[in-house]
CSV table of C-alpha atoms and ligand atoms in Angstrom, one decimal:
chain,number,residue,atom,x,y,z
A,4,MET,CA,90.0,-240.1,41.6
A,5,HIS,CA,92.2,-242.8,42.9
A,6,ILE,CA,90.7,-245.2,45.2
A,7,THR,CA,94.1,-245.7,47.8
A,8,ARG,CA,94.8,-248.9,48.6
A,9,GLY,CA,94.4,-249.6,52.5
A,10,PHE,CA,93.9,-246.0,52.9
A,11,THR,CA,90.1,-245.1,54.8
A,12,GLY,CA,90.5,-242.0,57.1
A,13,ARG,CA,89.2,-241.8,60.4
A,14,PRO,CA,85.4,-242.5,61.6
A,15,ARG,CA,83.8,-239.8,60.4
A,16,VAL,CA,79.6,-238.4,60.8
A,17,ALA,CA,78.4,-236.5,57.4
A,18,ASP,CA,79.5,-233.0,58.9
A,19,PRO,CA,77.4,-230.8,56.6
A,20,GLY,CA,79.0,-227.6,58.0
A,21,LEU,CA,82.1,-229.5,56.1
A,22,PRO,CA,83.5,-227.7,52.9
A,23,PRO,CA,84.8,-230.6,51.3
A,24,GLY,CA,88.4,-232.3,51.4
A,25,GLN,CA,88.3,-229.9,54.8
A,26,TYR,CA,88.8,-231.8,58.3
A,27,ASP,CA,87.4,-230.3,61.7
A,28,ALA,CA,89.8,-228.9,64.1
A,29,GLY,CA,89.0,-229.8,67.3
A,30,ASP,CA,90.0,-227.2,70.0
A,31,ASP,CA,93.6,-226.7,68.2
A,32,TRP,CA,94.0,-223.5,66.5
A,33,PRO,CA,97.3,-224.1,63.7
A,34,VAL,CA,98.9,-221.7,63.2
A,35,LEU,CA,100.3,-220.8,59.5
A,36,SER,CA,101.8,-216.9,58.1
A,37,ALA,CA,104.8,-216.6,56.3
A,38,GLU,CA,106.1,-213.5,57.9
A,39,VAL,CA,107.3,-213.3,61.9
A,40,THR,CA,105.2,-212.4,64.5
A,41,PRO,CA,104.9,-208.5,64.7
A,42,GLU,CA,105.2,-207.0,68.3
A,43,LEU,CA,102.1,-204.6,67.1
A,44,ALA,CA,100.8,-202.4,70.4
A,45,SER,CA,97.3,-201.3,70.7
A,46,ALA,CA,98.5,-198.2,70.4
A,47,ASP,CA,100.2,-198.0,68.3
A,48,TRP,CA,97.7,-199.0,65.6
A,49,THR,CA,96.1,-197.3,62.4
A,50,PHE,CA,93.3,-198.5,60.7
A,51,ARG,CA,93.0,-196.5,56.9
A,52,ILE,CA,91.2,-197.3,54.4
A,53,ASP,CA,91.9,-195.0,50.9
A,54,GLY,CA,92.3,-195.1,47.4
A,55,LEU,CA,88.3,-194.8,45.2
A,56,VAL,CA,86.2,-194.1,48.1
A,57,ALA,CA,84.1,-190.4,48.9
A,58,GLU,CA,86.1,-189.8,51.9
A,59,PRO,CA,89.8,-191.6,52.5
A,60,ARG,CA,90.1,-192.3,56.0
A,61,THR,CA,92.3,-193.6,59.7
A,62,TRP,CA,91.3,-194.8,62.3
A,63,ASP,CA,93.3,-195.2,65.4
A,64,TRP,CA,92.7,-198.0,68.2
A,65,GLU,CA,90.3,-196.0,70.1
A,66,GLU,CA,88.7,-194.5,67.3
A,67,ALA,CA,87.6,-197.9,65.6
A,68,HIS,CA,86.3,-198.7,69.4
A,69,ARG,CA,84.2,-196.6,69.4
A,70,MET,CA,82.3,-197.9,66.8
A,71,PRO,CA,79.2,-199.7,67.0
A,72,PRO,CA,80.7,-203.2,68.2
A,73,SER,CA,79.6,-206.1,66.4
A,74,ALA,CA,80.6,-209.8,66.7
A,75,TYR,CA,80.7,-213.1,65.0
A,76,GLU,CA,80.3,-217.2,66.1
A,77,GLY,CA,80.8,-219.6,63.4
A,78,ALA,CA,82.8,-221.2,61.9
A,79,ILE,CA,86.0,-221.0,59.8
A,80,HIS,CA,88.1,-223.0,57.2
A,81,CYS,CA,92.0,-222.8,56.5
A,82,VAL,CA,93.5,-223.3,52.9
A,83,THR,CA,95.7,-226.2,54.5
A,84,SER,CA,92.4,-228.3,54.6
A,85,TRP,CA,91.6,-227.9,58.9
A,86,SER,CA,88.8,-225.9,60.0
A,87,LYS,CA,87.2,-224.9,62.8
A,88,PHE,CA,84.4,-224.5,65.2
A,89,GLY,CA,82.0,-222.5,66.8
A,90,VAL,CA,84.6,-219.5,67.4
A,91,ARG,CA,84.0,-216.3,68.6
A,92,PHE,CA,85.4,-212.6,67.5
A,93,ALA,CA,84.5,-209.5,68.1
A,94,GLY,CA,85.1,-206.3,66.7
A,95,VAL,CA,83.6,-203.9,64.4
A,96,SER,CA,81.1,-204.9,61.1
A,97,LEU,CA,83.2,-204.0,57.9
A,98,ASP,CA,79.8,-202.2,56.9
A,99,ALA,CA,80.7,-199.7,59.2
A,100,PHE,CA,83.5,-198.4,58.1
A,101,LEU,CA,83.2,-198.7,54.6
A,102,ASP,CA,79.7,-196.4,55.3
A,103,THR,CA,82.0,-193.3,56.6
A,104,ALA,CA,84.5,-194.0,52.9
A,105,ARG,CA,81.8,-194.7,50.8
A,106,PRO,CA,83.1,-196.4,47.9
A,107,HIS,CA,82.9,-195.1,44.6
A,108,ALA,CA,80.3,-196.5,42.2
A,109,SER,CA,83.1,-198.2,40.1
A,110,ALA,CA,85.0,-199.3,43.2
A,111,THR,CA,84.6,-203.0,42.4
A,112,HIS,CA,87.9,-205.5,44.4
A,113,ALA,CA,89.9,-204.3,47.5
A,114,VAL,CA,93.6,-205.6,48.8
A,115,ALA,CA,93.6,-205.6,52.7
A,116,TYR,CA,96.7,-205.0,53.3
A,117,SER,CA,98.8,-205.5,56.8
A,118,HIS,CA,100.5,-203.3,59.0
A,119,THR,CA,103.5,-206.1,57.8
A,120,GLY,CA,103.7,-205.7,54.7
A,121,TYR,CA,100.9,-209.0,53.6
A,122,THR,CA,99.0,-208.3,50.8
A,123,ALA,CA,95.3,-209.7,50.3
A,124,ASN,CA,92.9,-209.6,47.6
A,125,LEU,CA,88.7,-209.8,47.2
A,126,PRO,CA,85.7,-208.7,45.9
A,127,LEU,CA,84.2,-205.2,47.3
A,128,ALA,CA,81.2,-207.8,47.3
A,129,ASP,CA,82.8,-210.4,49.3
A,130,LEU,CA,83.8,-207.7,52.4
A,131,THR,CA,79.6,-206.1,52.7
A,132,GLY,CA,76.7,-206.6,53.9
A,133,GLY,CA,77.8,-207.8,56.6
A,134,ARG,CA,80.1,-211.0,56.2
A,135,ALA,CA,83.5,-209.3,57.2
A,136,TRP,CA,84.7,-207.8,60.2
A,137,ILE,CA,87.6,-205.7,61.8
A,138,ALA,CA,88.6,-208.2,65.1
A,139,TRP,CA,90.1,-207.2,68.0
A,140,GLU,CA,88.6,-210.5,70.4
A,141,TYR,CA,88.6,-213.5,70.1
A,142,ASP,CA,86.2,-215.6,72.9
A,143,GLY,CA,86.6,-213.0,74.9
A,144,LYS,CA,89.6,-212.3,75.3
A,145,PRO,CA,92.1,-209.9,73.7
A,146,LEU,CA,93.4,-211.9,69.6
A,147,ALA,CA,96.6,-212.5,71.0
A,148,PRO,CA,99.4,-211.8,68.2
A,149,GLU,CA,100.4,-215.5,66.7
A,150,HIS,CA,96.6,-214.3,64.9
A,151,GLY,CA,97.2,-211.5,64.1
A,152,GLY,CA,95.9,-209.1,66.9
A,153,PRO,CA,95.8,-205.9,68.1
A,154,ALA,CA,93.5,-206.9,64.7
A,155,ARG,CA,93.1,-208.6,61.6
A,156,LEU,CA,90.6,-209.0,59.0
A,157,LEU,CA,87.9,-211.4,58.7
A,158,VAL,CA,86.3,-212.7,56.2
A,159,PRO,CA,85.1,-216.2,57.4
A,160,HIS,CA,83.7,-217.0,54.8
A,161,LEU,CA,86.7,-217.4,52.4
A,162,TYR,CA,89.8,-218.9,53.4
A,163,PHE,CA,91.3,-217.8,56.1
A,164,TRP,CA,94.8,-216.4,54.2
A,165,LYS,CA,92.1,-213.8,52.3
A,166,SER,CA,91.6,-212.7,56.2
A,167,ALA,CA,94.2,-210.4,56.5
A,168,LYS,CA,96.2,-210.6,60.6
A,169,TRP,CA,97.3,-207.7,61.7
A,170,ILE,CA,95.6,-205.9,59.5
A,171,ALA,CA,95.9,-202.2,59.1
A,172,GLY,CA,94.0,-200.5,55.3
A,173,LEU,CA,92.0,-201.2,52.7
A,174,ARG,CA,92.5,-200.0,48.8
A,175,ILE,CA,89.5,-199.8,47.5
A,176,LEU,CA,90.0,-200.1,43.6
A,177,ASP,CA,88.1,-200.4,40.4
A,178,HIS,CA,90.1,-203.8,39.5
A,179,ASP,CA,91.0,-207.1,41.5
A,180,GLU,CA,95.1,-206.8,42.4
A,181,PRO,CA,96.5,-210.4,43.7
A,182,GLY,CA,97.9,-210.3,47.0
A,183,PHE,CA,101.0,-212.3,48.4
A,184,TRP,CA,99.1,-215.6,48.3
A,185,GLU,CA,97.7,-215.9,44.8
A,186,ARG,CA,100.9,-214.7,43.6
A,187,ASN,CA,102.4,-217.1,44.7
A,188,GLY,CA,99.9,-219.2,43.0
A,189,TYR,CA,96.4,-219.6,45.3
A,190,HIS,CA,93.4,-218.3,43.9
A,191,GLU,CA,91.9,-215.7,43.5
A,192,ARG,CA,88.6,-215.1,45.2
A,193,GLY,CA,88.6,-219.1,48.1
A,194,ASN,CA,85.8,-220.0,48.0
A,195,PRO,CA,86.2,-223.1,50.5
A,196,TRP,CA,82.3,-224.8,49.4
A,197,GLU,CA,84.0,-224.8,45.8
A,198,GLU,CA,87.6,-225.7,46.9
A,199,GLN,CA,88.8,-222.4,45.5
A,200,ARG,CA,92.3,-223.6,46.7
A,201,TYR,CA,94.6,-222.8,44.0
A,202,ALA,CA,94.8,-220.8,40.6
A,203,GLY,CA,93.1,-222.8,38.2
A,204,ASP,CA,90.9,-224.3,40.5
B,10,MET,CA,92.4,-196.1,39.0
B,11,THR,CA,95.3,-197.8,37.2
B,12,GLU,CA,98.3,-197.3,39.0
B,13,THR,CA,100.0,-200.2,40.8
B,14,PHE,CA,99.5,-200.7,45.0
B,15,VAL,CA,102.5,-201.1,47.2
B,16,PRO,CA,102.2,-201.7,50.1
B,17,PRO,CA,104.0,-199.1,52.6
B,18,THR,CA,105.1,-201.4,54.5
B,19,ARG,CA,108.6,-202.6,54.7
B,20,PHE,CA,107.9,-206.7,54.3
B,21,ALA,CA,108.2,-207.0,50.6
B,22,VAL,CA,107.1,-209.5,48.7
B,23,PRO,CA,109.6,-212.0,47.9
B,24,GLY,CA,107.1,-213.8,45.3
B,25,ARG,CA,111.3,-215.5,44.6
B,26,ILE,CA,108.9,-217.6,41.2
B,27,ALA,CA,106.4,-218.1,39.5
B,28,VAL,CA,104.7,-221.1,40.0
B,29,SER,CA,102.5,-222.9,37.9
B,30,GLU,CA,98.7,-223.2,37.3
B,31,GLN,CA,98.6,-225.8,35.7
B,32,ALA,CA,100.7,-227.7,38.4
B,33,ALA,CA,99.3,-226.3,41.2
B,34,SER,CA,95.9,-226.8,40.0
B,35,GLU,CA,96.4,-230.9,38.6
B,36,TRP,CA,96.6,-234.4,40.6
B,37,GLN,CA,98.9,-236.4,38.8
B,38,THR,CA,99.3,-239.8,40.1
B,39,ALA,CA,102.6,-241.4,41.8
B,40,THR,CA,103.7,-244.3,42.8
B,41,VAL,CA,105.9,-244.8,46.0
B,42,THR,CA,108.8,-246.6,44.3
B,43,GLY,CA,111.5,-246.8,47.4
B,44,ILE,CA,110.9,-246.7,51.7
B,45,ARG,CA,113.5,-245.0,53.6
B,46,ARG,CA,113.9,-245.1,57.3
B,47,GLU,CA,115.8,-242.7,58.5
B,48,THR,CA,114.9,-242.6,62.6
B,49,PRO,CA,112.2,-244.0,65.0
B,50,ARG,CA,109.3,-242.5,63.7
B,51,VAL,CA,110.2,-240.2,60.3
B,52,THR,CA,110.5,-241.5,57.5
B,53,THR,CA,111.2,-240.8,53.7
B,54,PHE,CA,108.8,-242.2,50.7
B,55,ARG,CA,110.3,-241.9,47.2
B,56,LEU,CA,107.8,-241.7,44.8
B,57,ALA,CA,107.9,-242.0,40.7
B,58,VAL,CA,106.2,-239.2,38.9
B,59,PRO,CA,106.4,-238.7,35.5
B,60,HIS,CA,104.6,-235.6,34.8
B,61,TRP,CA,106.7,-233.9,37.2
B,62,PRO,CA,107.1,-229.9,36.3
B,63,GLY,CA,109.9,-229.7,38.8
B,64,HIS,CA,110.9,-228.0,41.8
B,65,LEU,CA,112.5,-225.2,43.5
B,66,PRO,CA,114.0,-226.4,46.8
B,67,GLY,CA,111.8,-225.6,50.1
B,68,GLN,CA,108.6,-225.9,48.0
B,69,HIS,CA,106.2,-227.8,49.2
B,70,LEU,CA,102.7,-230.6,47.3
B,71,MET,CA,100.2,-231.2,48.0
B,72,VAL,CA,98.8,-235.5,48.8
B,73,ARG,CA,95.5,-236.5,48.1
B,74,LEU,CA,94.3,-239.7,50.0
B,75,THR,CA,91.4,-241.1,49.1
B,76,ALA,CA,89.1,-243.6,50.9
B,77,GLU,CA,86.5,-246.6,48.8
B,78,ASP,CA,83.5,-243.8,49.9
B,79,GLY,CA,85.2,-240.9,48.7
B,80,TYR,CA,86.1,-239.5,51.5
B,81,ALA,CA,89.9,-237.6,50.5
B,82,ALA,CA,92.3,-237.0,53.4
B,83,GLN,CA,94.9,-234.1,51.8
B,84,ARG,CA,98.3,-232.5,52.8
B,85,HIS,CA,100.8,-230.3,52.7
B,86,TYR,CA,104.2,-232.7,52.9
B,87,SER,CA,107.4,-230.6,51.5
B,88,ILE,CA,109.6,-231.9,49.4
B,89,ALA,CA,113.6,-233.3,50.6
B,90,SER,CA,114.3,-234.2,47.1
B,91,ALA,CA,116.3,-231.7,45.3
B,92,PRO,CA,115.5,-230.9,41.4
B,93,ASP,CA,116.7,-233.1,39.6
B,94,ASP,CA,115.6,-234.8,35.8
B,95,SER,CA,115.2,-238.2,37.9
B,96,GLY,CA,111.2,-238.6,37.4
B,97,HIS,CA,110.9,-238.5,41.1
B,98,ILE,CA,110.3,-237.3,43.7
B,99,GLU,CA,111.3,-237.7,48.0
B,100,LEU,CA,108.7,-236.9,51.4
B,101,THR,CA,110.1,-237.2,54.1
B,102,LEU,CA,107.5,-237.9,56.7
B,103,ASP,CA,107.7,-237.5,61.0
B,104,HIS,CA,104.2,-239.9,62.2
B,105,VAL,CA,102.0,-238.0,63.8
B,106,GLU,CA,100.1,-239.5,66.7
B,107,GLY,CA,97.0,-240.8,64.8
B,108,GLY,CA,97.7,-238.2,61.5
B,109,GLU,CA,95.2,-239.5,59.1
B,110,VAL,CA,97.6,-239.0,55.8
B,111,SER,CA,101.0,-239.4,57.9
B,112,GLY,CA,99.6,-242.3,60.1
B,113,TRP,CA,98.7,-244.3,56.5
B,114,PHE,CA,102.2,-243.4,54.6
B,115,HIS,CA,103.8,-244.9,57.9
B,116,THR,CA,102.1,-248.1,58.7
B,117,VAL,CA,100.1,-249.2,55.4
B,118,ALA,CA,102.0,-248.3,52.5
B,119,ARG,CA,104.6,-250.5,50.3
B,120,PRO,CA,106.6,-250.1,46.6
B,121,GLY,CA,104.0,-249.9,44.1
B,122,ASP,CA,101.4,-247.8,46.2
B,123,ARG,CA,99.3,-245.4,44.4
B,124,VAL,CA,98.8,-241.8,45.7
B,125,GLU,CA,97.9,-238.6,43.9
B,126,VAL,CA,99.9,-235.5,44.2
B,127,ARG,CA,99.7,-232.3,42.9
B,128,GLY,CA,102.4,-229.0,43.3
B,129,PRO,CA,104.8,-227.4,43.7
B,130,VAL,CA,101.7,-225.2,45.2
B,131,SER,CA,103.8,-222.2,46.6
B,132,GLY,CA,106.8,-220.4,44.9
B,133,PHE,CA,107.6,-218.1,49.1
B,134,PHE,CA,109.9,-220.5,50.8
B,135,ALA,CA,112.1,-221.3,47.2
B,136,TRP,CA,115.6,-221.0,47.3
B,137,PRO,CA,117.0,-221.2,43.5
B,138,GLY,CA,120.3,-221.3,44.8
B,139,ASP,CA,120.9,-217.8,44.1
B,140,ARG,CA,121.7,-216.1,47.8
B,141,PRO,CA,123.1,-217.3,51.0
B,142,ALA,CA,120.7,-218.7,52.7
B,143,LEU,CA,120.7,-219.3,57.0
B,144,LEU,CA,118.9,-222.9,57.7
B,145,ILE,CA,117.3,-222.6,60.8
B,146,GLY,CA,114.9,-225.8,61.2
B,147,ALA,CA,113.7,-228.2,63.8
B,148,GLY,CA,112.2,-231.2,63.5
B,149,SER,CA,110.4,-232.4,60.3
B,150,GLY,CA,111.3,-228.4,59.8
B,151,VAL,CA,114.4,-230.0,58.4
B,152,VAL,CA,113.1,-231.5,55.4
B,153,PRO,CA,112.5,-228.4,52.9
B,154,LEU,CA,116.0,-226.8,54.2
B,155,MET,CA,117.6,-230.8,53.0
B,156,SER,CA,116.7,-230.2,49.9
B,157,MET,CA,118.8,-226.8,49.3
B,158,ILE,CA,121.2,-228.5,51.1
B,159,ARG,CA,121.1,-231.4,47.7
B,160,HIS,CA,120.7,-229.0,45.4
B,161,HIS,CA,124.1,-226.9,47.1
B,162,ARG,CA,125.1,-229.8,46.8
B,163,ALA,CA,124.5,-231.6,43.4
B,164,ARG,CA,125.3,-228.2,41.8
B,165,ASN,CA,128.8,-227.3,43.9
B,166,LEU,CA,127.7,-224.2,44.5
B,167,THR,CA,129.5,-221.5,46.8
B,168,VAL,CA,127.0,-219.3,48.0
B,169,PRO,CA,127.1,-219.5,51.7
B,170,LEU,CA,124.7,-221.9,53.6
B,171,ARG,CA,124.4,-222.6,56.6
B,172,LEU,CA,122.2,-225.0,59.0
B,173,VAL,CA,120.6,-224.8,62.4
B,174,VAL,CA,118.9,-227.9,63.3
B,175,SER,CA,117.0,-229.2,66.3
B,176,ALA,CA,116.1,-232.5,67.4
B,177,ARG,CA,115.6,-233.7,70.8
B,178,SER,CA,118.4,-236.4,70.1
B,179,PRO,CA,121.4,-237.5,68.3
B,180,GLU,CA,118.5,-240.0,67.2
B,181,GLU,CA,116.3,-237.9,66.3
B,182,LEU,CA,117.8,-235.9,64.4
B,183,VAL,CA,116.7,-236.3,61.3
B,184,TYR,CA,118.7,-236.6,57.7
B,185,ALA,CA,121.7,-237.1,60.1
B,186,ARG,CA,123.9,-239.4,57.8
B,187,GLU,CA,124.1,-236.5,55.6
B,188,LEU,CA,124.6,-233.1,58.2
B,189,GLY,CA,127.9,-232.2,57.5
B,190,ALA,CA,130.0,-229.1,57.8
B,191,GLU,CA,127.4,-226.2,57.1
B,192,THR,CA,125.1,-227.6,59.8
B,193,THR,CA,125.1,-226.8,64.0
B,194,ALA,CA,122.8,-229.7,65.2
B,195,VAL,CA,120.9,-228.0,68.8
B,196,PHE,CA,119.2,-231.1,70.8
B,197,THR,CA,117.1,-230.0,73.8
B,198,ARG,CA,116.6,-233.8,75.4
B,199,SER,CA,120.2,-235.5,75.2
B,200,ALA,CA,123.0,-234.9,73.0
B,201,PRO,CA,126.3,-237.0,72.4
B,202,GLU,CA,129.1,-236.9,74.9
B,203,GLY,CA,130.2,-232.8,75.6
B,204,VAL,CA,127.4,-231.4,73.7
B,205,ALA,CA,125.4,-229.2,75.6
B,206,VAL,CA,122.0,-230.1,75.9
B,207,GLY,CA,119.2,-227.2,75.8
B,208,ARG,CA,117.1,-224.9,73.1
B,209,MET,CA,118.3,-223.2,70.5
B,210,ALA,CA,119.3,-220.3,71.2
B,211,ALA,CA,121.1,-216.3,71.1
B,212,ALA,CA,124.1,-217.9,71.3
B,213,HIS,CA,124.0,-220.2,68.2
B,214,VAL,CA,122.5,-217.9,66.0
B,215,ALA,CA,124.0,-214.5,67.2
B,216,PRO,CA,128.1,-216.3,65.7
B,217,LEU,CA,126.4,-216.8,62.2
B,218,LEU,CA,124.3,-213.2,62.3
B,219,ALA,CA,127.7,-211.7,63.2
B,220,GLU,CA,130.3,-212.8,59.5
B,221,GLN,CA,127.6,-212.3,57.1
B,222,PRO,CA,128.3,-212.8,54.3
B,223,ALA,CA,128.4,-210.0,51.6
B,224,GLY,CA,124.7,-208.9,50.5
B,225,GLY,CA,123.6,-210.6,53.9
B,226,TRP,CA,121.3,-214.4,55.3
B,227,GLU,CA,118.9,-214.8,53.5
B,228,ALA,CA,117.2,-216.7,56.2
B,229,TYR,CA,114.5,-219.9,56.1
B,230,VAL,CA,112.8,-220.7,59.4
B,231,CYS,CA,110.7,-224.2,59.3
B,232,GLY,CA,109.2,-226.4,61.5
B,233,SER,CA,106.3,-226.9,63.9
B,234,ASN,CA,104.3,-222.9,65.1
B,235,SER,CA,106.1,-223.1,68.3
B,236,PHE,CA,109.5,-223.4,67.4
B,237,ALA,CA,109.0,-220.8,63.5
B,238,GLU,CA,108.3,-218.0,66.8
B,239,HIS,CA,111.2,-219.0,68.6
B,240,ALA,CA,113.8,-219.2,65.9
B,241,SER,CA,112.5,-215.8,64.6
B,242,ARG,CA,112.4,-213.8,68.0
B,243,LEU,CA,116.3,-215.4,67.9
B,244,LEU,CA,117.1,-213.7,64.7
B,245,VAL,CA,114.7,-210.7,64.9
B,246,THR,CA,117.0,-209.9,67.8
B,247,ALA,CA,120.0,-211.1,66.2
B,248,GLY,CA,119.5,-208.0,64.1
B,249,GLN,CA,118.5,-210.1,61.1
B,250,PRO,CA,116.2,-207.5,58.9
B,251,VAL,CA,112.6,-209.0,58.9
B,252,ASP,CA,112.2,-208.8,55.5
B,253,ARG,CA,114.7,-211.7,55.0
B,254,ILE,CA,113.1,-214.0,57.1
B,255,ARG,CA,111.0,-216.1,55.0
B,256,ILE,CA,108.5,-218.8,57.7
B,257,GLU,CA,107.1,-222.0,57.0
B,258,ARG,CA,104.6,-223.1,59.8
B,259,PHE,CA,103.6,-227.0,59.9
B,260,GLY,CA,100.1,-225.9,61.6
C,329,LIG,C1,104.0,-226.3,53.9
C,329,LIG,C2,103.8,-227.6,54.5
C,329,LIG,C3,104.8,-228.4,54.7
C,329,LIG,C4,104.8,-229.3,55.5
C,329,LIG,N1,105.6,-230.1,55.3
C,329,LIG,C5,105.7,-231.4,55.7
C,329,LIG,C6,106.5,-232.3,56.2
C,329,LIG,O1,108.0,-232.5,54.8
C,329,LIG,N2,107.3,-233.4,56.8
C,329,LIG,C7,105.9,-233.8,57.4
C,329,LIG,O2,105.9,-235.0,58.8
C,329,LIG,N3,104.5,-232.8,57.6
C,329,LIG,C8,104.7,-231.7,56.7
C,329,LIG,N4,104.2,-230.9,57.1
C,329,LIG,C9,102.3,-231.4,58.1
C,329,LIG,C10,101.3,-231.8,57.4
C,329,LIG,O3,100.9,-231.3,56.5
C,329,LIG,C11,100.5,-232.5,58.7
C,329,LIG,O4,100.0,-231.8,58.8
C,329,LIG,C12,101.3,-233.8,59.3
C,329,LIG,O5,101.3,-234.7,58.7
C,329,LIG,C13,99.9,-234.1,59.5
C,329,LIG,O6,99.1,-235.4,59.1
C,329,LIG,P1,97.7,-235.9,59.3
C,329,LIG,O7,97.8,-236.4,58.8
C,329,LIG,O8,98.8,-236.9,59.1
C,329,LIG,O9,97.8,-235.7,60.8
C,329,LIG,P2,96.1,-235.6,61.1
C,329,LIG,O10,95.2,-236.6,60.6
C,329,LIG,O11,95.8,-234.0,60.2
C,329,LIG,O12,95.7,-235.3,62.4
C,329,LIG,C14,97.0,-233.9,63.1
C,329,LIG,C15,96.6,-234.6,64.3
C,329,LIG,O13,95.2,-233.9,65.5
C,329,LIG,C16,94.5,-234.8,65.7
C,329,LIG,N5,94.0,-234.6,64.7
C,329,LIG,C17,93.4,-234.0,64.2
C,329,LIG,N6,91.9,-234.7,64.2
C,329,LIG,C18,91.0,-235.4,64.7
C,329,LIG,C19,89.8,-236.3,64.6
C,329,LIG,N7,88.0,-235.9,64.5
C,329,LIG,N8,89.7,-237.5,66.0
C,329,LIG,C20,90.9,-237.5,66.4
C,329,LIG,N9,92.4,-237.0,66.5
C,329,LIG,C21,92.9,-236.1,65.1
C,329,LIG,C22,95.2,-236.4,64.9
C,329,LIG,O14,95.4,-237.7,66.7
C,329,LIG,C23,97.2,-235.6,65.3
C,329,LIG,O15,97.4,-235.5,66.5
C,329,LIG,C24,103.9,-230.0,56.1
C,329,LIG,C25,102.7,-228.6,56.9
C,329,LIG,C26,102.3,-227.3,55.9
C,329,LIG,C27,101.7,-227.1,55.8
């Protein structure tokens, strides 16, 4: 670590909710995606779970909305250094989808993929136990297209590139397979509390 | 199961180059060796980076500044210079009002100061100079695109390259002195005599898509999110395939 001459940073209060290297973006919600925002109507949205599961299955918008609702309120953290507090998402817990599809005992990982072809890999353990959602509402309103609407994956305890926008499905695997950013140098897991930003961190 | 998973969709994951894991994860100290004003709000900082592993035009790095109490701020910055073996790279920073890192660079930094950098850290937006490239940028979004133009010139590449750039006024057009015949400038607040004032529109993009080079354009869009949304939509409307549009959003 090298002290930068004359750099003090902004006045700050130690915030135990802020992972190392992050700052509070306040009301801002920057958009970071490498793709053109798709025009995806909710009527055309589907979500599929397949791969190493007992019951591969596709849900459409109506079917997904008949599942028990579940919400997340808390923080999100982007690898580009901003965090956002007190966000409110609503949708369905991923556990409810996985309980239907029933991953095999050998399953360890998943590749989440979007309707645009974006991919992100996740250990199955990060997607279960009430820690991941399919979210279609933000702050009581439909999720905006540039933030992943009509529906996105939400895994708030990992850096947000894992929370694939315009989520189309999960392929359940018995091994890890890097996704879009992971193939472009980013970390396999992306835990903000351990600053797992880039491969090798 | 060992079969490889390929998403059943049209957005081909490009992965233009392999990123060195070591370069992406190790901080090194860079020394400011030159400061060059580009516009009233935008300045270029030349940095000596003794162990720079090299980059491709379009890539970015991370900069970290550390305060005496250990507080550190890190931000992404595109690399403005073309790849070369000078042992230096250049960054061009917009002075963001109230900005922690850009504020330090614009008001405190002087030659001899040291900052930490790591990278390059992403390969998605990189352009190795292999395909015809249509570059669209606004504000400091022109920075990674300038690296591509400089690379094109330095290597005497003949592959087609065009830039459409939006700025508020001629005074705020970054790299104005260096832009040449490959560039169409669009001015949103004030323009030179005889040039219309207005937002980038279909009319700026359509002619370029009408005269497609062999193999078509690879489009690179860079700027603020609202600009990226606008420009990428213009491209799609004009017929550019979505899987051949790369977007770098500065937030
Ligand atoms: C891939 C990538 C490449 C980039 N390349 C470039 C580039 O080439 N050139 C360039 O200029 N920029 C680039 N950026 C943007 C850059 O990373 C920074 O976001 C930008 O420089 C602002 O950082 P900052 O520390 O100066 O401002 P920040 O401190 O991050 O502040 C940003 C804004 O938020 C406000 N703000 C945030 N927190 C607070 C707070 N607690 N109190 C008060 N105000 C607050 C500030 O007033 C300011 O308006 C790039 C971004 C990305 C993602």
